[in-house]
Amino acid sequence: MSEVNFRRSILGQFTDPSKMDLLFKQKLANFTLDWTEQFGRPLFKALTEADRHALVSLRTPLSNTQAEFDAQVLALTKTIIDSLNEAELAKATHNIEANTKGIGQLEAFLTGKGLVGAEPHIKFLRTLWNLRHGAGHRKGEAYERAADSFDVEQRGYTQAF
């Protein structure tokens, strides 16, 4: 029995998950509520019924293989990057170039709100997007740079994810 299960089942205590994938899902749900309360619109569009599996199946890779890593990178990017609420970000962002999409819209929104410290998060999302591009297409230089950024070769697929 895990420590979390013991605390919840035996001691009757509320305990946050300890597994990274479950903790991520919990924090994503809390973040979504907080963002909507703060800005009056959701940052992420709700996943459609046909795409809901992406969040449900999101987990730490079970095996240290390229295929498992690619599948989880695709699920993660569908959940957070592909689901960015671009229409609402565009409405809330003034003086943005017409062709700006996704992560660029989020960056413009955050800059427009005067929020500081977003640069590492935007960089993370762009690097993750490059991993996603390599997971869904032939791997090229952008994927290799992203994999290097996450130190995939040294850490292995499971740890890097």
Coordinates of N, CA, C and O in Angstrom, one line a residue:
M1 N 0.8 -1.2 0.0 CA 0.0 0.0 0.0 C 0.9 1.2 0.0 O 1.8 1.3 0.8
S2 N 0.6 2.1 -0.9 CA 1.4 3.4 -0.9 C 1.1 4.3 0.3 O 0.1 4.1 0.9
E3 N 2.0 5.2 0.5 CA 1.8 6.1 1.6 C 0.6 7.0 1.4 O -0.2 7.2 2.4
V4 N 0.3 7.4 0.2 CA -0.9 8.2 -0.1 C -2.1 7.4 0.2 O -3.1 7.8 0.8
N5 N -2.1 6.1 -0.3 CA -3.3 5.3 -0.1 C -3.5 5.0 1.4 O -4.6 5.0 1.9
F6 N -2.5 4.8 2.1 CA -2.6 4.5 3.6 C -3.2 5.7 4.3 O -4.1 5.6 5.1
R7 N -2.7 6.9 4.0 CA -3.2 8.1 4.6 C -4.6 8.4 4.3 O -5.4 8.8 5.1
R8 N -5.0 8.1 3.0 CA -6.4 8.4 2.6 C -7.3 7.3 3.2 O -8.4 7.6 3.7
S9 N -7.0 6.0 3.0 CA -7.8 4.9 3.3 C -7.9 4.6 4.8 O -8.9 4.3 5.4
I10 N -6.7 4.5 5.4 CA -6.6 4.1 6.8 C -6.8 5.3 7.8 O -7.6 5.2 8.8
L11 N -6.0 6.4 7.5 CA -6.0 7.5 8.4 C -7.1 8.5 8.1 O -7.4 9.4 8.9
G12 N -7.8 8.4 7.0 CA -8.8 9.3 6.6 C -8.3 10.7 6.4 O -9.1 11.7 6.6
Q13 N -7.1 10.9 5.9 CA -6.5 12.2 5.7 C -6.6 12.6 4.2 O -6.4 11.7 3.4
F14 N -6.8 13.9 4.0 CA -6.6 14.3 2.6 C -5.1 14.4 2.3 O -4.4 15.0 3.1
T15 N -4.7 13.8 1.2 CA -3.3 13.8 0.8 C -3.2 14.0 -0.7 O -3.9 13.4 -1.4
D16 N -2.3 14.9 -1.0 CA -2.1 15.1 -2.5 C -1.4 13.9 -3.0 O -0.7 13.2 -2.3
P17 N -1.7 13.6 -4.3 CA -1.0 12.5 -4.9 C 0.5 12.7 -4.9 O 1.0 13.8 -4.9
S18 N 1.2 11.5 -4.9 CA 2.7 11.6 -4.9 C 3.2 11.3 -6.3 O 4.4 11.6 -6.6
K19 N 2.5 10.6 -7.1 CA 2.9 10.2 -8.5 C 2.8 11.5 -9.3 O 1.8 12.2 -9.3
M20 N 3.8 11.7 -10.1 CA 3.9 13.0 -10.9 C 2.8 13.2 -11.8 O 2.3 14.3 -12.0
D21 N 2.3 12.1 -12.5 CA 1.2 12.2 -13.4 C -0.1 12.6 -12.7 O -0.8 13.5 -13.2
L22 N -0.4 12.0 -11.6 CA -1.6 12.4 -10.8 C -1.5 13.8 -10.2 O -2.4 14.5 -10.2
L23 N -0.3 14.1 -9.8 CA -0.1 15.5 -9.3 C -0.2 16.5 -10.4 O -0.9 17.6 -10.1
F24 N 0.3 16.2 -11.5 CA 0.1 17.1 -12.7 C -1.4 17.4 -13.0 O -1.8 18.5 -13.2
K25 N -2.2 16.3 -13.0 CA -3.6 16.4 -13.4 C -4.3 17.2 -12.3 O -5.2 18.0 -12.6
Q26 N -4.0 17.0 -11.0 CA -4.6 17.8 -9.9 C -4.2 19.3 -10.1 O -5.1 20.1 -10.0
K27 N -2.9 19.5 -10.3 CA -2.5 20.9 -10.4 C -3.1 21.6 -11.6 O -3.4 22.8 -11.6
L28 N -3.2 20.9 -12.7 CA -3.8 21.4 -13.9 C -5.3 21.8 -13.7 O -5.7 22.9 -14.1
A29 N -6.0 21.0 -13.0 CA -7.4 21.3 -12.7 C -7.5 22.5 -11.8 O -8.3 23.4 -12.0
N30 N -6.6 22.6 -10.7 CA -6.6 23.8 -9.9 C -6.2 25.0 -10.6 O -6.8 26.1 -10.4
F31 N -5.2 24.9 -11.4 CA -4.7 26.1 -12.2 C -5.8 26.6 -13.1 O -6.0 27.8 -13.3
T32 N -6.5 25.7 -13.8 CA -7.6 26.0 -14.7 C -8.7 26.8 -14.0 O -9.1 27.9 -14.5
L33 N -9.0 26.4 -12.8 CA -10.0 27.1 -12.0 C -9.5 28.5 -11.6 O -10.2 29.5 -11.7
D34 N -8.3 28.5 -11.1 CA -7.7 29.8 -10.7 C -7.5 30.8 -11.8 O -7.8 32.0 -11.7
W35 N -7.1 30.3 -13.0 CA -6.9 31.2 -14.2 C -8.3 31.8 -14.6 O -8.4 33.0 -14.8
T36 N -9.3 30.9 -14.6 CA -10.6 31.4 -15.0 C -11.2 32.4 -14.1 O -11.7 33.4 -14.5
E37 N -10.9 32.2 -12.8 CA -11.4 33.2 -11.8 C -10.6 34.5 -11.9 O -11.2 35.6 -11.8
Q38 N -9.3 34.4 -12.2 CA -8.5 35.6 -12.3 C -8.8 36.4 -13.5 O -8.9 37.6 -13.5
F39 N -8.9 35.7 -14.7 CA -9.0 36.4 -15.9 C -10.4 36.4 -16.6 O -10.6 37.0 -17.6
G40 N -11.3 35.7 -16.0 CA -12.7 35.7 -16.5 C -12.9 34.8 -17.7 O -14.0 34.9 -18.3
R41 N -11.9 34.1 -18.1 CA -12.0 33.2 -19.3 C -11.1 32.0 -19.1 O -10.0 32.2 -18.5
P42 N -11.4 30.9 -19.6 CA -10.5 29.7 -19.4 C -9.3 29.8 -20.3 O -9.4 30.3 -21.5
L43 N -8.1 29.4 -19.8 CA -6.9 29.4 -20.7 C -7.0 28.2 -21.6 O -6.5 28.3 -22.8
F44 N -7.6 27.1 -21.2 CA -7.6 25.9 -22.0 C -9.1 25.6 -22.5 O -10.0 25.7 -21.6
K45 N -9.2 25.3 -23.7 CA -10.5 24.8 -24.2 C -10.7 23.4 -23.6 O -9.7 22.6 -23.5
A46 N -11.9 23.0 -23.3 CA -12.2 21.7 -22.8 C -11.9 20.7 -23.9 O -12.2 21.0 -25.1
L47 N -11.3 19.6 -23.6 CA -11.1 18.5 -24.6 C -12.4 18.0 -25.1 O -13.3 17.8 -24.3
T48 N -12.5 17.7 -26.4 CA -13.7 17.1 -26.9 C -13.7 15.6 -26.4 O -12.7 15.1 -25.9
E49 N -14.9 15.0 -26.6 CA -15.1 13.6 -26.2 C -14.0 12.8 -26.9 O -13.4 11.8 -26.3
A50 N -13.8 13.1 -28.2 CA -12.8 12.3 -29.0 C -11.4 12.5 -28.5 O -10.5 11.7 -28.8
D51 N -11.1 13.6 -27.8 CA -9.7 13.9 -27.4 C -9.5 13.7 -25.9 O -8.4 13.8 -25.4
R52 N -10.6 13.4 -25.2 CA -10.5 13.3 -23.7 C -9.5 12.2 -23.3 O -8.9 12.3 -22.2
H53 N -9.3 11.2 -24.1 CA -8.3 10.2 -23.8 C -6.9 10.7 -23.6 O -6.1 10.1 -22.9
A54 N -6.6 11.9 -24.2 CA -5.3 12.4 -24.1 C -5.0 12.7 -22.6 O -3.9 12.3 -22.1
L55 N -5.9 13.3 -21.9 CA -5.7 13.6 -20.5 C -5.8 12.4 -19.6 O -5.0 12.2 -18.7
V56 N -6.8 11.5 -20.0 CA -7.0 10.3 -19.2 C -5.7 9.4 -19.3 O -5.3 8.8 -18.3
S57 N -5.2 9.3 -20.5 CA -4.0 8.4 -20.6 C -2.7 9.0 -20.3 O -1.6 8.3 -20.3
L58 N -2.7 10.3 -20.0 CA -1.4 10.9 -19.7 C -0.8 10.4 -18.4 O -1.5 10.3 -17.3
R59 N 0.4 9.9 -18.5 CA 1.1 9.3 -17.3 C 2.6 9.3 -17.6 O 3.1 9.6 -18.7
T60 N 3.3 9.0 -16.5 CA 4.8 8.8 -16.7 C 4.9 7.6 -17.6 O 4.2 6.6 -17.4
P61 N 5.8 7.7 -18.6 CA 5.9 6.5 -19.5 C 6.2 5.2 -18.8 O 7.0 5.2 -17.8
L62 N 5.5 4.2 -19.2 CA 5.6 2.9 -18.5 C 7.0 2.2 -18.9 O 7.5 1.4 -18.1
S63 N 7.4 2.5 -20.1 CA 8.7 1.9 -20.6 C 9.6 3.0 -21.1 O 9.1 4.0 -21.5
N64 N 10.8 2.7 -21.1 CA 11.8 3.7 -21.5 C 12.1 3.5 -23.0 O 13.2 3.3 -23.4
T65 N 11.0 3.7 -23.8 CA 11.1 3.6 -25.2 C 10.7 4.9 -25.9 O 9.9 5.6 -25.4
Q66 N 11.2 5.0 -27.1 CA 10.8 6.2 -28.0 C 9.3 6.2 -28.2 O 8.7 7.3 -28.1
A67 N 8.7 5.1 -28.5 CA 7.3 5.0 -28.8 C 6.5 5.5 -27.6 O 5.5 6.3 -27.8
E68 N 6.8 5.0 -26.4 CA 6.0 5.4 -25.2 C 6.2 6.9 -25.0 O 5.3 7.6 -24.6
F69 N 7.5 7.4 -25.1 CA 7.8 8.8 -24.9 C 7.0 9.7 -25.9 O 6.4 10.6 -25.5
D70 N 7.0 9.3 -27.2 CA 6.3 10.1 -28.2 C 4.8 10.1 -27.9 O 4.2 11.2 -28.0
A71 N 4.2 9.0 -27.5 CA 2.8 8.9 -27.2 C 2.5 9.9 -26.0 O 1.4 10.6 -26.1
Q72 N 3.3 9.9 -25.0 CA 3.0 10.8 -23.8 C 3.3 12.3 -24.2 O 2.5 13.1 -23.7
V73 N 4.3 12.6 -25.0 CA 4.5 13.9 -25.4 C 3.3 14.4 -26.3 O 2.8 15.5 -26.1
L74 N 2.8 13.6 -27.1 CA 1.6 13.9 -27.9 C 0.4 14.2 -27.0 O -0.3 15.2 -27.2
A75 N 0.2 13.4 -26.0 CA -0.9 13.5 -25.1 C -0.8 14.8 -24.3 O -1.7 15.6 -24.1
L76 N 0.4 15.1 -23.8 CA 0.7 16.3 -23.0 C 0.5 17.6 -23.8 O -0.2 18.5 -23.4
T77 N 1.0 17.6 -25.1 CA 0.8 18.8 -25.9 C -0.6 19.0 -26.3 O -1.1 20.1 -26.4
K78 N -1.3 17.9 -26.5 CA -2.8 18.0 -26.9 C -3.5 18.7 -25.7 O -4.4 19.5 -25.9
T79 N -3.1 18.3 -24.5 CA -3.8 18.7 -23.3 C -3.5 20.2 -23.0 O -4.4 20.9 -22.6
I80 N -2.3 20.6 -23.2 CA -2.0 22.0 -22.8 C -1.7 23.0 -23.9 O -2.1 24.1 -23.9
I81 N -1.0 22.6 -25.0 CA -0.6 23.5 -26.0 C -1.7 23.6 -27.1 O -2.2 24.6 -27.4
D82 N -2.2 22.4 -27.6 CA -3.2 22.4 -28.6 C -4.5 22.9 -28.0 O -5.4 23.3 -28.8
S83 N -4.7 22.9 -26.7 CA -6.0 23.3 -26.1 C -5.9 24.7 -25.6 O -6.9 25.2 -25.0
L84 N -4.9 25.5 -25.9 CA -4.9 26.9 -25.6 C -6.1 27.6 -26.2 O -6.4 27.3 -27.4
N85 N -6.8 28.3 -25.4 CA -8.0 29.0 -25.9 C -7.6 30.2 -26.7 O -7.7 31.4 -26.2
E86 N -7.2 30.0 -27.9 CA -6.7 31.1 -28.8 C -7.7 32.2 -29.0 O -7.4 33.4 -29.0
A87 N -9.0 31.8 -29.2 CA -10.0 32.9 -29.4 C -10.1 33.8 -28.2 O -10.2 35.0 -28.4
E88 N -10.1 33.3 -27.0 CA -10.2 34.1 -25.8 C -8.9 34.9 -25.6 O -9.0 36.1 -25.2
L89 N -7.8 34.3 -25.9 CA -6.5 35.0 -25.7 C -6.5 36.2 -26.7 O -6.0 37.3 -26.4
A90 N -6.9 36.0 -27.9 CA -6.9 37.0 -29.0 C -7.9 38.2 -28.6 O -7.5 39.4 -28.7
K91 N -9.0 37.9 -28.0 CA -9.9 38.9 -27.5 C -9.3 39.8 -26.5 O -9.6 41.0 -26.4
A92 N -8.5 39.2 -25.6 CA -8.0 39.9 -24.5 C -6.6 40.5 -24.7 O -6.1 41.2 -23.9
T93 N -6.1 40.3 -25.9 CA -4.8 40.8 -26.3 C -4.9 41.9 -27.3 O -5.5 41.7 -28.4
H94 N -4.4 43.1 -27.1 CA -4.4 44.2 -28.0 C -3.1 44.3 -28.7 O -2.1 43.9 -28.2
N95 N -3.1 44.8 -29.9 CA -1.9 45.0 -30.7 C -1.1 43.8 -31.0 O 0.1 43.7 -30.8
I96 N -1.8 42.7 -31.3 CA -1.1 41.4 -31.6 C -1.1 41.2 -33.1 O -2.1 41.5 -33.8
E97 N -0.1 40.7 -33.7 CA 0.0 40.4 -35.1 C -1.1 39.3 -35.5 O -1.3 38.4 -34.7
A98 N -1.7 39.5 -36.6 CA -2.8 38.6 -37.0 C -2.4 37.1 -37.1 O -3.2 36.3 -36.9
N99 N -1.2 36.8 -37.5 CA -0.7 35.4 -37.6 C -0.2 34.8 -36.3 O 0.2 33.7 -36.4
T100 N -0.3 35.5 -35.3 CA 0.2 35.0 -34.0 C -0.7 33.9 -33.5 O -1.9 34.2 -33.4
K101 N -0.2 32.8 -33.2 CA -1.1 31.7 -32.7 C -0.5 31.1 -31.4 O 0.6 31.3 -31.1
G102 N -1.3 30.3 -30.8 CA -0.9 29.4 -29.7 C 0.0 30.0 -28.6 O -0.4 30.9 -27.9
I103 N 1.2 29.5 -28.5 CA 2.1 29.9 -27.5 C 2.5 31.4 -27.7 O 2.6 32.1 -26.7
G104 N 2.5 31.9 -28.9 CA 2.8 33.3 -29.2 C 1.7 34.2 -28.6 O 1.9 35.3 -28.1
Q105 N 0.4 33.7 -28.7 CA -0.7 34.5 -28.2 C -0.7 34.5 -26.7 O -0.9 35.5 -26.0
L106 N -0.3 33.4 -26.1 CA -0.2 33.3 -24.6 C 0.9 34.3 -24.2 O 0.7 35.0 -23.2
E107 N 2.0 34.3 -24.8 CA 3.1 35.2 -24.5 C 2.7 36.6 -24.6 O 2.9 37.4 -23.7
A108 N 2.0 37.0 -25.7 CA 1.5 38.4 -25.8 C 0.5 38.7 -24.7 O 0.5 39.8 -24.2
F109 N -0.4 37.8 -24.4 CA -1.4 38.0 -23.3 C -0.7 38.3 -22.0 O -1.0 39.3 -21.3
L110 N 0.3 37.5 -21.6 CA 1.0 37.6 -20.4 C 1.8 38.9 -20.4 O 1.8 39.6 -19.4
T111 N 2.4 39.3 -21.5 CA 3.2 40.5 -21.6 C 2.2 41.7 -21.4 O 2.5 42.7 -20.7
G112 N 1.1 41.6 -22.1 CA 0.1 42.7 -22.1 C -0.5 42.9 -20.7 O -0.8 44.0 -20.3
K113 N -0.5 41.9 -19.9 CA -1.0 42.0 -18.5 C 0.1 42.4 -17.5 O -0.1 42.6 -16.4
G114 N 1.3 42.6 -18.1 CA 2.4 43.0 -17.3 C 2.9 41.9 -16.3 O 3.6 42.2 -15.3
L115 N 2.6 40.7 -16.6 CA 3.1 39.6 -15.8 C 4.6 39.3 -16.0 O 5.0 39.2 -17.2
V116 N 5.3 39.2 -15.0 CA 6.8 39.0 -15.1 C 7.1 37.5 -14.8 O 6.3 36.9 -14.0
G117 N 8.2 37.0 -15.3 CA 8.6 35.7 -15.0 C 8.0 34.6 -15.8 O 8.2 33.4 -15.5
A118 N 7.4 35.0 -16.9 CA 6.8 34.0 -17.8 C 7.8 33.4 -18.8 O 7.5 32.3 -19.4
E119 N 8.9 34.0 -19.0 CA 9.8 33.6 -20.0 C 10.2 32.1 -19.9 O 10.2 31.4 -20.9
P120 N 10.6 31.6 -18.7 CA 11.0 30.2 -18.7 C 9.8 29.3 -19.0 O 10.0 28.2 -19.6
H121 N 8.6 29.7 -18.7 CA 7.4 28.8 -19.0 C 7.1 28.8 -20.5 O 6.8 27.8 -21.1
I122 N 7.3 30.0 -21.1 CA 7.1 30.1 -22.6 C 8.1 29.3 -23.3 O 7.9 28.5 -24.3
K123 N 9.4 29.4 -22.8 CA 10.5 28.6 -23.4 C 10.2 27.1 -23.3 O 10.4 26.3 -24.2
F124 N 9.7 26.7 -22.1 CA 9.4 25.3 -21.9 C 8.3 24.8 -22.9 O 8.4 23.8 -23.5
L125 N 7.2 25.6 -23.0 CA 6.2 25.2 -24.0 C 6.7 25.1 -25.4 O 6.3 24.2 -26.1
R126 N 7.5 26.1 -25.8 CA 8.1 26.0 -27.2 C 9.0 24.8 -27.4 O 9.0 24.1 -28.4
T127 N 9.8 24.5 -26.4 CA 10.6 23.3 -26.4 C 9.8 22.0 -26.5 O 10.0 21.1 -27.2
L128 N 8.7 22.0 -25.6 CA 7.8 20.8 -25.7 C 7.1 20.7 -27.0 O 7.0 19.6 -27.5
W129 N 6.8 21.8 -27.6 CA 6.2 21.8 -28.9 C 7.1 21.2 -30.0 O 6.7 20.5 -30.9
N130 N 8.4 21.5 -29.9 CA 9.4 20.9 -30.8 C 9.5 19.4 -30.6 O 9.7 18.7 -31.5
L131 N 9.4 19.0 -29.3 CA 9.3 17.5 -29.1 C 8.1 16.9 -29.7 O 8.1 15.9 -30.3
R132 N 7.0 17.6 -29.6 CA 5.7 17.1 -30.2 C 5.8 17.0 -31.7 O 5.3 16.1 -32.3
H133 N 6.4 18.0 -32.3 CA 6.6 18.0 -33.7 C 7.4 16.8 -34.2 O 7.0 16.1 -35.1
G134 N 8.4 16.4 -33.4 CA 9.2 15.3 -33.7 C 8.5 14.0 -33.4 O 8.7 12.9 -34.0
A135 N 7.6 14.0 -32.4 CA 6.8 12.8 -32.1 C 5.7 12.5 -33.1 O 5.4 11.4 -33.4
G136 N 5.2 13.5 -33.8 CA 4.2 13.4 -34.7 C 4.6 13.3 -36.2 O 3.9 13.0 -37.1
H137 N 5.9 13.7 -36.4 CA 6.5 13.7 -37.7 C 7.9 13.1 -37.7 O 8.3 12.6 -36.6
R138 N 8.6 13.2 -38.8 CA 9.9 12.7 -38.8 C 10.8 13.6 -37.9 O 10.6 14.8 -37.8
K139 N 11.7 13.0 -37.2 CA 12.5 13.8 -36.2 C 13.6 14.5 -37.0 O 14.2 14.0 -37.9
G140 N 13.8 15.8 -36.6 CA 14.7 16.6 -37.3 C 15.5 17.4 -36.3 O 15.6 17.1 -35.1
E141 N 16.1 18.5 -36.8 CA 17.0 19.4 -35.9 C 16.2 20.0 -34.7 O 16.7 20.0 -33.6
A142 N 15.0 20.4 -34.9 CA 14.2 21.1 -33.9 C 13.9 20.0 -32.8 O 14.0 20.3 -31.6
Y143 N 13.6 18.8 -33.2 CA 13.4 17.7 -32.2 C 14.7 17.5 -31.4 O 14.6 17.3 -30.2
E144 N 15.8 17.4 -32.1 CA 17.0 17.1 -31.5 C 17.4 18.1 -30.5 O 17.9 17.8 -29.4
R145 N 17.2 19.4 -30.8 CA 17.5 20.5 -29.9 C 16.6 20.4 -28.6 O 17.0 20.6 -27.5
A146 N 15.3 20.1 -28.9 CA 14.4 19.9 -27.8 C 14.8 18.8 -26.9 O 14.8 18.9 -25.6
A147 N 15.1 17.6 -27.5 CA 15.5 16.5 -26.7 C 16.8 16.8 -25.9 O 16.9 16.3 -24.8
D148 N 17.7 17.5 -26.5 CA 18.9 18.0 -25.8 C 18.6 18.9 -24.6 O 19.1 18.7 -23.5
S149 N 17.6 19.8 -24.8 CA 17.2 20.7 -23.8 C 16.6 19.9 -22.6 O 16.9 20.3 -21.4
F150 N 15.9 18.9 -22.9 CA 15.3 18.0 -21.8 C 16.3 16.9 -21.4 O 15.9 16.1 -20.5
D151 N 17.5 16.9 -22.0 CA 18.5 15.9 -21.6 C 18.0 14.5 -21.7 O 18.3 13.6 -20.9
V152 N 17.2 14.2 -22.8 CA 16.6 12.9 -23.0 C 17.6 11.8 -23.1 O 17.5 10.7 -22.5
E153 N 18.7 12.0 -23.9 CA 19.7 10.9 -24.1 C 20.3 10.5 -22.8 O 20.5 9.3 -22.5
Q154 N 20.7 11.5 -21.9 CA 21.4 11.2 -20.7 C 20.4 10.6 -19.6 O 20.7 9.7 -18.9
R155 N 19.2 11.2 -19.5 CA 18.3 10.8 -18.5 C 17.4 9.6 -18.9 O 16.8 9.0 -18.0
G156 N 17.2 9.4 -20.1 CA 16.3 8.4 -20.6 C 14.9 8.9 -20.8 O 14.6 10.0 -20.3
Y157 N 14.1 8.3 -21.5 CA 12.8 8.8 -21.9 C 11.9 9.0 -20.7 O 11.2 10.0 -20.5
T158 N 11.9 8.0 -19.8 CA 11.0 8.1 -18.6 C 11.3 9.2 -17.7 O 10.5 10.0 -17.3
Q159 N 12.6 9.3 -17.4 CA 13.0 10.4 -16.5 C 12.9 11.8 -17.1 O 12.5 12.8 -16.5
A160 N 13.2 11.9 -18.4 CA 13.1 13.2 -19.1 C 11.7 13.6 -19.1 O 11.4 14.8 -19.0
F161 N 10.8 12.7 -19.4 CA 9.4 13.1 -19.4 C 8.9 13.6 -18.0 O 8.2 14.6 -17.9

